[in-house]
Coordinates of C-alpha atoms in Angstrom, one line a residue:
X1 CA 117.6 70.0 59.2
X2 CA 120.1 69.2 61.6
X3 CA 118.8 71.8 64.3
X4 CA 116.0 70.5 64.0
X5 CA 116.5 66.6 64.1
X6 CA 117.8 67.9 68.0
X7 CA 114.3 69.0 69.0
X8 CA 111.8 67.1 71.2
X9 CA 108.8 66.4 69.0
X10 CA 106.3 68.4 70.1
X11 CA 103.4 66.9 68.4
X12 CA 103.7 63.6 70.9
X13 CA 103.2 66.2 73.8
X14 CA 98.9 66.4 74.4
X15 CA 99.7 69.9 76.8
X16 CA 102.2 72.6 75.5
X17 CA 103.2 75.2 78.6
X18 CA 104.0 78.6 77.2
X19 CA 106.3 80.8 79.1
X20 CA 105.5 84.3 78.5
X21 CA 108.0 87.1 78.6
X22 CA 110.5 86.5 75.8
X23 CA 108.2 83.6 74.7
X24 CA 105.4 84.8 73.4
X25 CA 105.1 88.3 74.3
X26 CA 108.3 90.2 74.1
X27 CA 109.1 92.5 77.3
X28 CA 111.9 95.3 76.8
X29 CA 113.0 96.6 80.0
X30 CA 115.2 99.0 78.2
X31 CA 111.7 100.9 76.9
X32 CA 110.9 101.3 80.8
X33 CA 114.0 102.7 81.9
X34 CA 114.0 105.0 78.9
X35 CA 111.0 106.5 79.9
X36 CA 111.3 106.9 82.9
X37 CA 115.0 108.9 82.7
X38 CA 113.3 110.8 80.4
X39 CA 110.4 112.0 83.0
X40 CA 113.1 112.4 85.5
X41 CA 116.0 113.9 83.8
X42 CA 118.7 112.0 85.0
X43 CA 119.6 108.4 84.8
X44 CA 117.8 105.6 87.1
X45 CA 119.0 102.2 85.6
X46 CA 120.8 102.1 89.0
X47 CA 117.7 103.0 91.0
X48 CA 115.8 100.6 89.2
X49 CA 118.1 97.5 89.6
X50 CA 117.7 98.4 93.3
X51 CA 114.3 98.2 92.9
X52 CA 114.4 94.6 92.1
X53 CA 117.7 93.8 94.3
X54 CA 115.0 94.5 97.1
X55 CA 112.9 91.8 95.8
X56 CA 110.1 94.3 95.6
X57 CA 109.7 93.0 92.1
X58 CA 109.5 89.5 93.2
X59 CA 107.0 90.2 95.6
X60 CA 104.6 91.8 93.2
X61 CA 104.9 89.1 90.7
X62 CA 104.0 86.7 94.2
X63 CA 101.0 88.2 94.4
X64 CA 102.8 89.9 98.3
X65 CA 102.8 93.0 96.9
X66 CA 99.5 95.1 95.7
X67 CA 99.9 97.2 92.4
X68 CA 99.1 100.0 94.5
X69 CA 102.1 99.3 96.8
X70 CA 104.6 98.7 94.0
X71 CA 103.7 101.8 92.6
X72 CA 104.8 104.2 95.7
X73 CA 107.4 102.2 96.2
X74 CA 108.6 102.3 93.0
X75 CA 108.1 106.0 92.6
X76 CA 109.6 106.5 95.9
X77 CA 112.6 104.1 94.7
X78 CA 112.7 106.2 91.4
X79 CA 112.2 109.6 93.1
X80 CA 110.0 110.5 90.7
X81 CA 106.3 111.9 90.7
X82 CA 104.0 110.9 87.5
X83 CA 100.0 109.5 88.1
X84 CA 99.5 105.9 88.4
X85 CA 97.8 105.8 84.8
X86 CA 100.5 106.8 82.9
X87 CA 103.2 105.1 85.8
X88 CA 101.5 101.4 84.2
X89 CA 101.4 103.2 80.9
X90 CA 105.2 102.8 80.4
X91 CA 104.9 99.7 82.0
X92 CA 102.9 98.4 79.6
X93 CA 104.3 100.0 77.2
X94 CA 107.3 97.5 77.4
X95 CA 105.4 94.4 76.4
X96 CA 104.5 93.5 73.1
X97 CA 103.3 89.9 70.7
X98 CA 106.2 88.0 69.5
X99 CA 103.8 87.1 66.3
X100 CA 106.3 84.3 65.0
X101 CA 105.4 82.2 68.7
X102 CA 101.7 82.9 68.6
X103 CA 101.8 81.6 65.2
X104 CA 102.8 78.6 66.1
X105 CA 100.5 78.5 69.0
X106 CA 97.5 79.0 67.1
X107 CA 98.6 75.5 64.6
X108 CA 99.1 73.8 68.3
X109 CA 95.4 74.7 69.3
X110 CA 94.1 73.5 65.5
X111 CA 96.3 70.6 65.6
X112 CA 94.1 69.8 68.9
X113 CA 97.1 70.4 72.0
X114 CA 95.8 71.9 74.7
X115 CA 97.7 75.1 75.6
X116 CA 98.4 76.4 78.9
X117 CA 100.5 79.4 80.3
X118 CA 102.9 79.1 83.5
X119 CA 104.5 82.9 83.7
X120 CA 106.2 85.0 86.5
X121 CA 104.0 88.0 86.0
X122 CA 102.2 90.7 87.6
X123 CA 98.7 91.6 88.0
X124 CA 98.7 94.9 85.8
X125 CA 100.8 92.9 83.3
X126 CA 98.6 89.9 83.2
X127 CA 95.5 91.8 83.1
X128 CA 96.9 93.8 80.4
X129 CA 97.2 91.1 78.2
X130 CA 94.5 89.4 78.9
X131 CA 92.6 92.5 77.4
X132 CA 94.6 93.6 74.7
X133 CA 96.1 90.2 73.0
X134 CA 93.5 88.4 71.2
X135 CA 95.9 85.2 71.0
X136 CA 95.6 84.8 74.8
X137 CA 91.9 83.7 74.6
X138 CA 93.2 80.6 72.4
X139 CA 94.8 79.2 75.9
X140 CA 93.2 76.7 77.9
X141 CA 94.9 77.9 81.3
X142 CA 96.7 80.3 83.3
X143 CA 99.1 79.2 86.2
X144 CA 100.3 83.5 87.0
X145 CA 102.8 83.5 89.8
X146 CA 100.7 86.3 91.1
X147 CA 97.8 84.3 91.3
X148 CA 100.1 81.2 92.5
X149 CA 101.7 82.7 95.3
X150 CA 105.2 81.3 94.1
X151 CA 107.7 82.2 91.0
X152 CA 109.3 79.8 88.6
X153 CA 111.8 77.8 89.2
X154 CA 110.2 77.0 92.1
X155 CA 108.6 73.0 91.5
X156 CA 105.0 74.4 93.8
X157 CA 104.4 76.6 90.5
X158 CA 105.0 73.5 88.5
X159 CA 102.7 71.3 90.0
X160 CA 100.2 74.3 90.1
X161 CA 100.3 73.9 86.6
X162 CA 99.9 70.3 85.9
X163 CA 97.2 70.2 88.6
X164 CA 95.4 73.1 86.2
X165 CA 96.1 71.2 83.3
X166 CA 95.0 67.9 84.6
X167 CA 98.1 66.4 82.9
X168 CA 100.7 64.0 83.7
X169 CA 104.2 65.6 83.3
X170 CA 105.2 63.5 80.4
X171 CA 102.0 64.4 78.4
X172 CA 103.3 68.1 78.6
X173 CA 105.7 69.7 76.9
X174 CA 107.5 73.8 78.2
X175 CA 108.9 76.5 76.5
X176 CA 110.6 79.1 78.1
X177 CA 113.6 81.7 78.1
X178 CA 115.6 81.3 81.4
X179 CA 117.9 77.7 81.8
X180 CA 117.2 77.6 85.6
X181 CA 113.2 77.3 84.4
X182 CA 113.7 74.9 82.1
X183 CA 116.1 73.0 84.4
X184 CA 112.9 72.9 87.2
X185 CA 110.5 71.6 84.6
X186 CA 113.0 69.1 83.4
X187 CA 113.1 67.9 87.7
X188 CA 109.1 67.8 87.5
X189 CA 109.3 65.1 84.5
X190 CA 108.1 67.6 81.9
X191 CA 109.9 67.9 78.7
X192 CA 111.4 71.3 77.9
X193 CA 113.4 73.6 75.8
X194 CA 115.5 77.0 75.9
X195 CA 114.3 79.2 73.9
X196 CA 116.8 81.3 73.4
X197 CA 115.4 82.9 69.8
X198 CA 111.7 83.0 69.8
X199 CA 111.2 83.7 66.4
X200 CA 114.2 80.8 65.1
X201 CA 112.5 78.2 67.6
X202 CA 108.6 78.6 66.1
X203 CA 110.1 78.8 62.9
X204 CA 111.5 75.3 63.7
X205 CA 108.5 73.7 65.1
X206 CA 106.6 75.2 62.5
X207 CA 108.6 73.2 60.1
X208 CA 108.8 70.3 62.5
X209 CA 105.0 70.4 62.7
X210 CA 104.4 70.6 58.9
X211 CA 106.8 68.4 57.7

């Protein structure tokens, strides 16, 4: 009871923001690299942290980058040949529902919040989702980075997201993994928490919610 006596009170919030990755869809970088040494033969976490060191990941998830670019790059990178199919295949492969979170999403959306989603993502990754989780059809609105133009913890993305939400920052309310995120909604005037266990935090709010 204690833990949760330290939690903002999420029912006084009329907008909830839901990070993604490690929020409400788990994303396991470990499955990529996996597959991929295994199509190559040989070990690539190296290659792949280059991959990102270049900021060719950041890129993509601004929207600078097309999925057909990041793809021969990333092959290139990799040094590896495989079709673009199964290349998004095992990228997708990497992401899936964090069922305790959308859980409490769904008791949000029938307890009347509105729920909205601000995510550093990319286009095959959002679209992805968008077909294949059922829960992201419950969301009233999608601030993408790749549709934004600009990552979190950027504040533009922020006010991207308010501006979609047509919300005040202290009606609204953010969950996400990463401290610097939290720290930039905090700077906006939205109230927000770490979640650093996704199933321990919606078992919390769950409680919080119910009680």
């Amino acid at each position: 009871m204690a833990r949760l006596s330290r939690l903002p009170d999420i029912k006084r919030f009329a907008v909830i923001f839901f990070d993604v990755g490690n929020v409400l869809v788990k994303f396991d970088i470990q499955l990529i690299i996996d597959s991929f040494e295994r199509l190559a033969g040989r070990p690539l976490k190296a290659r792949l942290t280059w991959l990102w060191m270049q900021h060719i990941g950041d890129a993509f998830e601004e929207g600078r980058l097309s999925a057909q670019d990041f793809y021969g790059k990333a092959c290139k990178a990799l040094a590896i040949e495989i079709t673009q199919a199964r290349f998004w295949g095992i990228m997708n492969s990497s992401l899936s529902p964090i069922y305790e979170m959308v859980e409490l999403a769904s008791e949000l959306k029938r307890r009347g919040h509105r729920l909205h989603v601000i995510s550093n993502s990319n286009v095959v990754h959002g679209d992805f989702m968008l077909a294949n989780y059922p829960f992201m059809a419950s969301m009233d609105g999608f601030t993408w980075s790749y549709e934004a133009g600009v990552r979190k913890p950027k504040k533009r993305i922020y006010e991207i997201a308010l501006a979609s939400a047509k919300a005040a920052p202290g009606e609204c309310f953010f969950i996400d993994d990463r401290p610097e995120n939290v720290t930039a909604a905090h700077s906006c005037g939205i109230t927000a928490v770490l979640c650093k266990d996704p199933k321990a935090l919606a078992a919390d709010y769950l409680k919080q919610l119910v009680g």
